[in-house]
Amino acid sequence: MASSIVIIPTYNEIENIEAIIRAVFDLQKEFHVLIVDDNSPDRTGECVKKLQGEFEGKLFLETRTEKSGLGTAYIHGFKWAIAKGYDYIFEMDADFSHTPSDLIRLQKACLNGADVAVGSRYKKGVNVVNWPLYRVLLSYGASIYVKLVTGMRVHDPTAGFVCYKREVLEAIDLDSVRFVGYAFQIEMKFRAYLKKFKIEEVSIIFRDRVLGKSKMSSSIISEAIWGVFVMKMRSLFLRNKF
């Protein structure tokens, strides 16, 4: 069995799903893939089911009953991957914002001593392609804000391209993770940081999606802004339980 699995949450990704799966399996290093689909109306899950016949034993599908948020999809995937015994557990988007070949670089960072390897847009300047200026400013500003509030020295705390060693996910109380939107990414890194795990950033180029629609919304932004401050306060007053 492969030691590495890539978790890809999906909701209406029919334009991208087959291509992203094939791109991962075309890599020279072996990765398994778990799709966590929120019962996509565009039949993303059905496309994955058809591909499972071609990629038997290395492509897996977990279908949830409704759209329940990015964070809960990853938590579902983390628990599944831990139960199956994978040593390196990855997060990756379905829309090719993350370059599949960079999975190898993230895993190499963990093999060389990191506990958490983050595919970072901001480790070396701003490496974002095809984003409008307001989104670059919003994302980069959020990274500065998170650093100030949490004390983490992570250049890209909202990054969703990550490799976790299984020990990290086993040490975190996944049932107590509160955020469901993109702030989920911040909370996971913060919890790893508080437990003294080594977080290393690997510089990547992030490309905005070409096909499909972004899931960004005002509620997700609000969660990230106000939730980070509340998260920090909770970590101070509930340190033993956080």
Short mmCIF file of C-alpha atoms in Angstrom, two decimals:
data_model
loop_
_atom_site.label_atom_id
_atom_site.label_comp_id
_atom_site.label_asym_id
_atom_site.label_seq_id
_atom_site.Cartn_x
_atom_site.Cartn_y
_atom_site.Cartn_z
CA MET A 1 0.00 0.00 0.00
CA ALA A 2 1.17 3.54 -0.75
CA SER A 3 2.19 5.57 2.30
CA SER A 4 0.69 8.80 0.93
CA ILE A 5 -2.85 9.89 0.19
CA VAL A 6 -4.14 13.10 -1.34
CA ILE A 7 -7.50 14.30 -0.03
CA ILE A 8 -9.49 16.41 -2.49
CA PRO A 9 -12.83 17.83 -1.31
CA THR A 10 -15.29 18.50 -4.13
CA TYR A 11 -18.54 20.27 -4.79
CA ASN A 12 -19.46 20.76 -8.44
CA GLU A 13 -16.00 20.07 -9.90
CA ILE A 14 -17.09 18.03 -12.90
CA GLU A 15 -14.92 20.16 -15.24
CA ASN A 16 -11.75 19.39 -13.28
CA ILE A 17 -12.12 16.12 -11.42
CA GLU A 18 -10.99 13.57 -14.01
CA ALA A 19 -8.01 15.68 -15.11
CA ILE A 20 -6.78 16.30 -11.55
CA ILE A 21 -7.07 12.61 -10.65
CA ARG A 22 -5.13 11.56 -13.74
CA ALA A 23 -2.49 14.21 -13.08
CA VAL A 24 -1.83 12.80 -9.59
CA PHE A 25 -1.64 9.22 -10.84
CA ASP A 26 0.71 10.25 -13.67
CA LEU A 27 3.35 11.35 -11.14
CA GLN A 28 6.46 9.19 -10.86
CA LYS A 29 5.90 8.80 -7.11
CA GLU A 30 2.88 6.81 -5.95
CA PHE A 31 0.03 8.64 -4.28
CA HIS A 32 -3.44 7.38 -3.53
CA VAL A 33 -6.39 9.77 -3.87
CA LEU A 34 -9.46 10.21 -1.68
CA ILE A 35 -12.28 12.36 -3.06
CA VAL A 36 -14.68 13.69 -0.42
CA ASP A 37 -17.70 14.81 -2.42
CA ASP A 38 -20.61 16.74 -0.94
CA ASN A 39 -23.22 15.10 -3.18
CA SER A 40 -22.44 17.45 -6.08
CA PRO A 41 -25.48 18.17 -8.28
CA ASP A 42 -23.20 18.21 -11.35
CA ARG A 43 -22.46 14.48 -10.77
CA THR A 44 -18.81 14.87 -9.80
CA GLY A 45 -19.16 11.80 -7.59
CA GLU A 46 -20.49 9.68 -10.44
CA CYS A 47 -17.48 10.60 -12.54
CA VAL A 48 -15.19 9.46 -9.73
CA LYS A 49 -17.08 6.17 -9.40
CA LYS A 50 -16.48 5.43 -13.09
CA LEU A 51 -12.76 6.15 -12.70
CA GLN A 52 -12.49 3.80 -9.73
CA GLY A 53 -12.71 0.86 -12.11
CA GLU A 54 -9.60 2.11 -13.90
CA PHE A 55 -7.72 3.01 -10.71
CA GLU A 56 -8.82 0.18 -8.47
CA GLY A 57 -7.23 0.14 -5.04
CA LYS A 58 -5.85 3.66 -5.20
CA LEU A 59 -8.81 5.95 -5.94
CA PHE A 60 -11.38 6.23 -3.18
CA LEU A 61 -14.66 8.13 -2.82
CA GLU A 62 -16.51 9.26 0.26
CA THR A 63 -19.88 10.85 -0.55
CA ARG A 64 -21.56 13.07 2.02
CA THR A 65 -25.25 13.90 1.93
CA GLU A 66 -24.96 17.67 1.52
CA LYS A 67 -22.59 20.62 1.21
CA SER A 68 -21.16 20.92 4.71
CA GLY A 69 -18.02 23.02 4.36
CA LEU A 70 -14.38 22.59 3.45
CA GLY A 71 -13.22 22.00 7.02
CA THR A 72 -15.64 19.18 7.78
CA ALA A 73 -14.77 17.55 4.44
CA TYR A 74 -11.09 17.51 5.37
CA ILE A 75 -11.81 16.26 8.89
CA HIS A 76 -13.82 13.43 7.35
CA GLY A 77 -10.91 12.66 5.05
CA PHE A 78 -8.30 12.89 7.81
CA LYS A 79 -10.15 10.36 9.97
CA TRP A 80 -10.56 8.02 7.01
CA ALA A 81 -6.87 8.25 6.09
CA ILE A 82 -5.69 7.70 9.67
CA ALA A 83 -7.93 4.63 9.98
CA LYS A 84 -6.44 3.24 6.76
CA GLY A 85 -2.88 3.71 8.03
CA TYR A 86 -1.44 6.35 5.67
CA ASP A 87 1.73 8.08 6.90
CA TYR A 88 1.57 11.24 4.77
CA ILE A 89 -1.80 12.92 4.34
CA PHE A 90 -2.19 15.76 1.85
CA GLU A 91 -4.72 18.51 1.22
CA MET A 92 -5.14 19.70 -2.36
CA ASP A 93 -7.75 21.61 -4.37
CA ALA A 94 -9.49 20.02 -7.34
CA ASP A 95 -9.22 23.04 -9.64
CA PHE A 96 -5.47 22.97 -10.52
CA SER A 97 -4.74 26.01 -8.35
CA HIS A 98 -2.14 23.66 -6.90
CA THR A 99 0.31 21.96 -9.26
CA PRO A 100 0.11 18.17 -8.67
CA SER A 101 3.87 17.68 -9.20
CA ASP A 102 4.47 19.87 -6.13
CA LEU A 103 3.09 17.01 -4.02
CA ILE A 104 6.51 15.41 -4.34
CA ARG A 105 8.22 18.55 -3.01
CA LEU A 106 5.87 18.75 -0.03
CA GLN A 107 6.48 15.12 0.85
CA LYS A 108 10.24 15.60 0.51
CA ALA A 109 10.05 18.40 3.10
CA CYS A 110 8.36 16.02 5.52
CA LEU A 111 10.83 13.25 4.75
CA ASN A 112 13.60 15.73 5.59
CA GLY A 113 12.26 16.62 9.01
CA ALA A 114 9.15 18.77 8.73
CA ASP A 115 5.97 17.61 10.46
CA VAL A 116 3.77 19.88 8.37
CA ALA A 117 4.78 21.06 4.89
CA VAL A 118 2.85 24.04 3.53
CA GLY A 119 2.70 24.92 -0.16
CA SER A 120 3.30 28.64 0.31
CA ARG A 121 2.27 31.45 -2.04
CA TYR A 122 4.15 34.05 0.01
CA LYS A 123 7.42 32.51 1.17
CA LYS A 124 9.29 34.23 -1.66
CA GLY A 125 7.31 37.35 -2.53
CA VAL A 126 3.81 36.91 -3.99
CA ASN A 127 3.56 33.89 -6.29
CA VAL A 128 -0.04 34.14 -7.46
CA VAL A 129 -1.15 33.98 -11.10
CA ASN A 130 -4.43 35.32 -12.55
CA TRP A 131 -5.90 36.64 -9.31
CA PRO A 132 -7.45 40.12 -9.35
CA LEU A 133 -5.55 42.63 -7.23
CA TYR A 134 -8.23 42.81 -4.52
CA ARG A 135 -7.95 39.05 -3.88
CA VAL A 136 -4.17 39.22 -3.67
CA LEU A 137 -4.40 42.10 -1.18
CA LEU A 138 -7.11 40.31 0.82
CA SER A 139 -5.15 37.07 1.01
CA TYR A 140 -1.76 38.65 1.71
CA GLY A 141 -3.31 41.00 4.27
CA ALA A 142 -4.94 38.03 5.98
CA SER A 143 -1.56 36.32 6.29
CA ILE A 144 -0.10 39.35 8.04
CA TYR A 145 -3.14 39.60 10.32
CA VAL A 146 -2.87 35.93 11.29
CA LYS A 147 0.82 36.30 12.10
CA LEU A 148 0.11 39.27 14.37
CA VAL A 149 -2.76 37.58 16.21
CA THR A 150 -1.39 34.06 16.57
CA GLY A 151 2.37 34.59 16.72
CA MET A 152 2.94 31.91 14.07
CA ARG A 153 5.80 32.68 11.72
CA VAL A 154 4.04 31.13 8.75
CA HIS A 155 3.99 33.31 5.63
CA ASP A 156 0.88 31.64 4.16
CA PRO A 157 -1.34 30.43 7.03
CA THR A 158 -4.45 30.24 4.83
CA ALA A 159 -2.78 27.89 2.32
CA GLY A 160 -4.78 24.81 1.39
CA PHE A 161 -1.94 22.79 -0.14
CA VAL A 162 -0.45 20.90 2.79
CA CYS A 163 1.24 17.64 3.76
CA TYR A 164 0.71 16.37 7.30
CA LYS A 165 2.54 13.53 8.92
CA ARG A 166 -0.04 11.23 10.45
CA GLU A 167 1.37 11.89 13.95
CA VAL A 168 0.28 15.52 13.66
CA LEU A 169 -3.32 14.67 12.83
CA GLU A 170 -3.40 12.01 15.54
CA ALA A 171 -2.22 14.58 18.10
CA ILE A 172 -4.90 17.13 17.19
CA ASP A 173 -8.42 16.70 18.55
CA LEU A 174 -10.11 16.79 15.16
CA ASP A 175 -13.60 16.79 16.69
CA SER A 176 -12.88 20.11 18.42
CA VAL A 177 -11.82 21.96 15.24
CA ARG A 178 -14.44 24.67 14.83
CA PHE A 179 -13.87 26.41 11.52
CA VAL A 180 -15.53 25.07 8.38
CA GLY A 181 -14.41 27.61 5.73
CA TYR A 182 -10.93 28.70 4.71
CA ALA A 183 -10.19 29.67 8.33
CA PHE A 184 -10.03 25.91 8.89
CA GLN A 185 -6.59 26.04 7.27
CA ILE A 186 -5.45 28.62 9.82
CA GLU A 187 -6.81 26.65 12.75
CA MET A 188 -5.10 23.42 11.72
CA LYS A 189 -1.72 25.11 11.39
CA PHE A 190 -2.23 26.95 14.68
CA ARG A 191 -3.06 23.74 16.53
CA ALA A 192 0.03 22.07 15.08
CA TYR A 193 2.09 25.13 16.06
CA LEU A 194 0.83 25.03 19.67
CA LYS A 195 1.81 21.37 19.89
CA LYS A 196 5.35 22.26 18.81
CA PHE A 197 5.29 20.44 15.50
CA LYS A 198 7.75 21.69 12.91
CA ILE A 199 6.00 23.63 10.14
CA GLU A 200 8.01 24.24 6.97
CA GLU A 201 6.93 26.23 3.93
CA VAL A 202 7.69 25.15 0.37
CA SER A 203 7.42 27.97 -2.18
CA ILE A 204 4.86 27.24 -4.91
CA ILE A 205 3.13 29.13 -7.71
CA PHE A 206 -0.62 29.38 -7.13
CA ARG A 207 -2.85 29.69 -10.21
CA ASP A 208 -6.47 30.76 -10.09
CA ARG A 209 -8.93 28.22 -11.39
CA VAL A 210 -9.75 28.23 -15.09
CA LEU A 211 -12.81 25.97 -14.98
CA GLY A 212 -15.65 25.93 -12.45
CA LYS A 213 -16.69 28.49 -9.86
CA SER A 214 -14.88 29.73 -6.76
CA LYS A 215 -16.45 28.79 -3.40
CA MET A 216 -15.31 32.05 -1.73
CA SER A 217 -18.06 34.01 0.03
CA SER A 218 -18.49 36.90 2.47
CA SER A 219 -19.30 34.50 5.32
CA ILE A 220 -16.02 32.67 4.75
CA ILE A 221 -14.11 35.97 4.89
CA SER A 222 -15.95 37.00 8.05
CA GLU A 223 -15.11 33.67 9.70
CA ALA A 224 -11.45 34.18 8.91
CA ILE A 225 -11.32 37.76 10.24
CA TRP A 226 -13.29 37.45 13.48
CA GLY A 227 -12.74 33.77 14.07
CA VAL A 228 -8.94 34.03 14.24
CA PHE A 229 -9.13 36.47 17.14
CA VAL A 230 -11.63 34.26 18.99
CA MET A 231 -9.45 31.22 18.29
CA LYS A 232 -6.45 32.93 19.85
CA MET A 233 -8.45 33.83 22.96
CA ARG A 234 -9.72 30.28 23.30
CA SER A 235 -6.19 28.94 23.03
CA LEU A 236 -5.12 31.17 25.94
CA PHE A 237 -8.00 30.33 28.27
CA LEU A 238 -8.49 26.70 27.25
CA ARG A 239 -4.89 25.76 26.52
CA ASN A 240 -5.17 22.24 27.90
CA LYS A 241 -8.21 21.52 25.74
CA PHE A 242 -7.25 23.34 22.57
#
